[in-house]
mmCIF file of C-alpha atoms in Angstrom:
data_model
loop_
_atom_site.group_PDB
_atom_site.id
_atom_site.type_symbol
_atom_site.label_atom_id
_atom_site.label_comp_id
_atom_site.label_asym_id
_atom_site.label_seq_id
_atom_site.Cartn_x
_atom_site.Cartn_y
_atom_site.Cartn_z
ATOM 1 C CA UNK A 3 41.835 37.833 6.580
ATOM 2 C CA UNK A 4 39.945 40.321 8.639
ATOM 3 C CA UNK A 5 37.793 38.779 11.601
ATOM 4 C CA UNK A 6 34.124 39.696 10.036
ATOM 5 C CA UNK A 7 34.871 37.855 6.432
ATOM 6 C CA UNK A 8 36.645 35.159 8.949
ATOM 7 C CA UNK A 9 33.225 34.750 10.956
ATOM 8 C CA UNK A 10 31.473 34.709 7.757
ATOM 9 C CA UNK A 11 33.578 31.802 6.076
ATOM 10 C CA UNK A 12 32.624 29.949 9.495
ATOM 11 C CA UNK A 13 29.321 30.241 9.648
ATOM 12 C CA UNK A 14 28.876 29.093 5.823
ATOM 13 C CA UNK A 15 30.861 26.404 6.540
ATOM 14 C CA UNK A 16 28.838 25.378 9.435
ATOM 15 C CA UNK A 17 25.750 25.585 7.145
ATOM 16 C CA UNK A 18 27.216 23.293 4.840
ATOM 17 C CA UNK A 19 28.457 20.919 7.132
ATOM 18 C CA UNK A 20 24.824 21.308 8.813
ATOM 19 C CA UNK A 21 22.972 20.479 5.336
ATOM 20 C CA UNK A 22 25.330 17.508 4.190
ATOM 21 C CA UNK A 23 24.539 15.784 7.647
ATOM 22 C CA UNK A 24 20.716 17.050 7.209
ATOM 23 C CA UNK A 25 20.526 15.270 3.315
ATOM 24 C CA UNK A 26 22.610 12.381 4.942
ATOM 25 C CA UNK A 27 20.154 11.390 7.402
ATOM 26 C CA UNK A 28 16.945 12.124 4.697
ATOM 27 C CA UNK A 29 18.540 9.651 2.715
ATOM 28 C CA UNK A 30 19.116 6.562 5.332
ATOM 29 C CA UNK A 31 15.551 7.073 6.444
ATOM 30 C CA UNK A 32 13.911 6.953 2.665
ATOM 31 C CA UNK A 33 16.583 3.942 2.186
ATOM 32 C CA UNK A 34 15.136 1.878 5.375
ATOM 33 C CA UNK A 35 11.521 2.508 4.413
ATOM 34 C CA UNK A 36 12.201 1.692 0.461
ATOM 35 C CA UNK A 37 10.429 -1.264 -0.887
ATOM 36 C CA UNK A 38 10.667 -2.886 -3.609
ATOM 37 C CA UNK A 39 8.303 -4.995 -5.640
ATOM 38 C CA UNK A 40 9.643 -8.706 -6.794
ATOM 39 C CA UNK A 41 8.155 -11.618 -7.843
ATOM 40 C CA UNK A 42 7.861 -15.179 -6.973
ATOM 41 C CA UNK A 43 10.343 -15.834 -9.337
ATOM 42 C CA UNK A 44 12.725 -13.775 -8.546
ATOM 43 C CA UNK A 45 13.002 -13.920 -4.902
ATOM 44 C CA UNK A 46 12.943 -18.020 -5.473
ATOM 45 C CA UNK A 47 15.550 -17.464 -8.368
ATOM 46 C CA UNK A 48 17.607 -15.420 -5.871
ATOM 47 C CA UNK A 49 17.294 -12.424 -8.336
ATOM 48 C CA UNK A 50 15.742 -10.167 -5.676
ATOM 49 C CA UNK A 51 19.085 -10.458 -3.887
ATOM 50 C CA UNK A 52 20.322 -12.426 -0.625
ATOM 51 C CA UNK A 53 18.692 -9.953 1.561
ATOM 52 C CA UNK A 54 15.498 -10.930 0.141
ATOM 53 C CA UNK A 55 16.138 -14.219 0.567
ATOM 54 C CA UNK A 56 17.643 -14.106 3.923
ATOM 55 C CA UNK A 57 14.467 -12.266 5.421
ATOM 56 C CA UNK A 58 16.636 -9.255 6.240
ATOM 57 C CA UNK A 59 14.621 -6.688 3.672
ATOM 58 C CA UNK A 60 11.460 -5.558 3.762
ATOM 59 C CA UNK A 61 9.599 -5.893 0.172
ATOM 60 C CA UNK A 62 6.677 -6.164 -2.216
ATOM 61 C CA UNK A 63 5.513 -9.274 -3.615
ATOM 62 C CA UNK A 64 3.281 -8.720 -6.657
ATOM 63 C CA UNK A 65 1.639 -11.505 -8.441
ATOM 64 C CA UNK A 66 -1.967 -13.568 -8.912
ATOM 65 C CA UNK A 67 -3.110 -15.489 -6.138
ATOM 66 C CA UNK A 68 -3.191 -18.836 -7.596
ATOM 67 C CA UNK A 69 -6.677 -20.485 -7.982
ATOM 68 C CA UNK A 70 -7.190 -23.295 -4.799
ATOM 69 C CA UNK A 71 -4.176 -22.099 -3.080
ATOM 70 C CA UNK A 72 -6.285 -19.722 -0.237
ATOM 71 C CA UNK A 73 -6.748 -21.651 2.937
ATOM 72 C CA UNK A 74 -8.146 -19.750 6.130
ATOM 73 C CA UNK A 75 -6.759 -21.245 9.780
ATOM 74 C CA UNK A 76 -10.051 -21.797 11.759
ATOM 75 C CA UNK A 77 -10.820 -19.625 14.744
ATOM 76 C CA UNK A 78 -7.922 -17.429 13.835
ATOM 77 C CA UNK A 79 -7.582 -14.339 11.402
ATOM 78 C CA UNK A 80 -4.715 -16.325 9.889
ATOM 79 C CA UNK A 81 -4.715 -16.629 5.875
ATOM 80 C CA UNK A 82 -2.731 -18.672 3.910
ATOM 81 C CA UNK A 83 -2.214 -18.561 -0.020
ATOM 82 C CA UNK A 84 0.019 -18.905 -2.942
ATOM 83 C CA UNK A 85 1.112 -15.982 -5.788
ATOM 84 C CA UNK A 86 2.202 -16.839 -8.697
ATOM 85 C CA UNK A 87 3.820 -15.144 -11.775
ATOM 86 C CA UNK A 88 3.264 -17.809 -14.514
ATOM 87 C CA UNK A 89 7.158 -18.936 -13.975
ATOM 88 C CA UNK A 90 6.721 -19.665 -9.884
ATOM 89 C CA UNK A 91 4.746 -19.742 -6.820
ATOM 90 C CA UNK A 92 5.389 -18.562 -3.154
ATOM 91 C CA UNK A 93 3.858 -19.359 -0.067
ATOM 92 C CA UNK A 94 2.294 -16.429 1.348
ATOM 93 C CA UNK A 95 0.887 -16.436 5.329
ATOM 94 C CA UNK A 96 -0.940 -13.178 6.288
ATOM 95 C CA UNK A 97 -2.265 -12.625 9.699
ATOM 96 C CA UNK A 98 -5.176 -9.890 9.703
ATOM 97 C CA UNK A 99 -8.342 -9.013 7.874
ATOM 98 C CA UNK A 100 -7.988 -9.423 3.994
ATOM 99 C CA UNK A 101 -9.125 -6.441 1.518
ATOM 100 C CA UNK A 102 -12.977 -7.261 0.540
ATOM 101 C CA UNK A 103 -11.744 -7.869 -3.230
ATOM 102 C CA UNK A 104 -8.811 -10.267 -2.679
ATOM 103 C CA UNK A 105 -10.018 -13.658 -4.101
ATOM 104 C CA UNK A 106 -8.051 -16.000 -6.188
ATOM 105 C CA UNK A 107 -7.574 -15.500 -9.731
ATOM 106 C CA UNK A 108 -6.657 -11.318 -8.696
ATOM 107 C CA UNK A 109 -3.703 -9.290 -8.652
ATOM 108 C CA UNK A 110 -2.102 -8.984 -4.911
ATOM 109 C CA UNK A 111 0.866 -6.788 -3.816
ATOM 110 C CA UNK A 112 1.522 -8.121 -0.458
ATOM 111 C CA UNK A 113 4.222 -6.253 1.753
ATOM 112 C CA UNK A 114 6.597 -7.978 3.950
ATOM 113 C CA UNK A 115 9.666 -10.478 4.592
ATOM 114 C CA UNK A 116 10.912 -14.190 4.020
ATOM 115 C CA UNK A 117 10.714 -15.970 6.831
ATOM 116 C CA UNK A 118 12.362 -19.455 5.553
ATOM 117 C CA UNK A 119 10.595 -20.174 2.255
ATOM 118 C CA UNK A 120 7.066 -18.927 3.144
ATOM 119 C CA UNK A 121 6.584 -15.034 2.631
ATOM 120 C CA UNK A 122 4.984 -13.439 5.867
ATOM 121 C CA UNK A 123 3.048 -10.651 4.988
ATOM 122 C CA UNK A 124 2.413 -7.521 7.061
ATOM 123 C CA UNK A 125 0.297 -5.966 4.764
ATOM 124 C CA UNK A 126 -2.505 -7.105 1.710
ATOM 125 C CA UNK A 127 -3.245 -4.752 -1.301
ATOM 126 C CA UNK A 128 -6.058 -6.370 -3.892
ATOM 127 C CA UNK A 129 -6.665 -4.684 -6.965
ATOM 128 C CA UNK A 130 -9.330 -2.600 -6.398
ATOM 129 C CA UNK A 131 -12.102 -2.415 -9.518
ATOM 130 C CA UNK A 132 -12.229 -4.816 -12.841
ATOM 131 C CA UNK A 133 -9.404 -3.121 -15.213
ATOM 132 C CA UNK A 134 -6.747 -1.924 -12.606
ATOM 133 C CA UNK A 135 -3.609 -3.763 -12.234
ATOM 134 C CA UNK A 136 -0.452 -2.141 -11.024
ATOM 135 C CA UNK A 137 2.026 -0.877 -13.638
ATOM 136 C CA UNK A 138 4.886 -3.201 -12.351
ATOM 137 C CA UNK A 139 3.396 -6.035 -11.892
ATOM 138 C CA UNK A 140 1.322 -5.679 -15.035
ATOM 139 C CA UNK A 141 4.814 -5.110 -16.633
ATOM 140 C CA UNK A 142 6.438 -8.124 -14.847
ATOM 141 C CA UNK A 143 3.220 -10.495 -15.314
ATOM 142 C CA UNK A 144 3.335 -9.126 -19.299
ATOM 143 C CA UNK A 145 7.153 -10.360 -19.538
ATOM 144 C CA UNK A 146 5.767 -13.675 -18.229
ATOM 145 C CA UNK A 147 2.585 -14.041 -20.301
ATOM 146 C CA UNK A 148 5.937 -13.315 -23.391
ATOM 147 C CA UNK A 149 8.571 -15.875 -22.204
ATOM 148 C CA UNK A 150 5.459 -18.798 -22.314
ATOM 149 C CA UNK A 151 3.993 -17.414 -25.267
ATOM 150 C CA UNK A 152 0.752 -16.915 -23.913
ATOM 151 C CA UNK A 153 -1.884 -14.564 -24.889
ATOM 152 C CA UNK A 154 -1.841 -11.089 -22.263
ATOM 153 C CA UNK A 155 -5.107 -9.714 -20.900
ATOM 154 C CA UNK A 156 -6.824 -7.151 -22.513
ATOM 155 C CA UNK A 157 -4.634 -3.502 -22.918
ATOM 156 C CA UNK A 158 -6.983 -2.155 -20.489
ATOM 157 C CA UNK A 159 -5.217 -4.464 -17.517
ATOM 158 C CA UNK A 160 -2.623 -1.625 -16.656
ATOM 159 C CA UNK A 161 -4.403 0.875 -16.281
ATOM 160 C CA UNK A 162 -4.506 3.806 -13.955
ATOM 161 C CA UNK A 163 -6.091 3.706 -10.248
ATOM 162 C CA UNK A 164 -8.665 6.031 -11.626
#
């Protein structure tokens, strides 16, 4: 082989090796910062996996906040509440200001970990106008509202954010 192809087989090999590391890295970052949307009952179930469980992985919990479960800490900016499903509730504690249209009764997607059997959550989504519910927890609330034969919401409940 003369030295120019030789030089040339090098330096593509060198790219390769440079774009498999490159695509490596891409996808342990977008792996770390994944997270995924359970609810009460699964996490309590142990369906959400032993991460989950463990408070090791960051996730979603999706659900209703359950009517006369939100309690506010006096003096403090502390919240506590419960989500349900229709099959369980979870303990939820969230430190911070809470979206103006979280109330009981409403859909919440609250971000964060397990931290013994109470979910502490970093961050509070509430839906935000009367028809919008997000797909997968309109899916996984649906598969609920099935498995205790109970009537679903109007069809308009999943819609899109608009």
């Amino acid at each position: 082989m003369n030295p120019a192809r030789r030089r040339r087989l090098l330096w593509v090999l060198a790219l390769v090796v440079a774009a498999a590391i490159a695509a490596t890295l891409v996808a342990m970052a977008l792996q770390r910062n994944v997270a995924y949307l359970y609810t009460p009952d699964e996490v309590i179930s142990g369906a959400a996996g032993a991460e989950v469980a463990s408070g090791q992985a960051r996730f979603r919990l999706g659900g209703m906040v359950a009517e006369g479960s939100l309690q506010r800490v006096e003096g403090t900016l502390e919240s506590r509440f419960e989500v349900s499903d229709g099959d369980a509730r979870m303990p939820v504690t969230y430190t911070g200001i809470l979206p103006d249209l979280f109330r009981e009764n409403q859909a919440v997607v609250a971000t964060g970990r397990m931290r013994g059997d109470v979910f502490v959550a970093e961050e509070v989504l509430a839906k935000h106008d009367e028809t919008y519910m997000p797909k997968e927890v309109a899916d996984k609330m649906g598969a609920a509202h099935r498995k205790h034969d109970v009537d679903a919401p109007a069809a308009g409940a999943s819609g899109s954010a608009n």
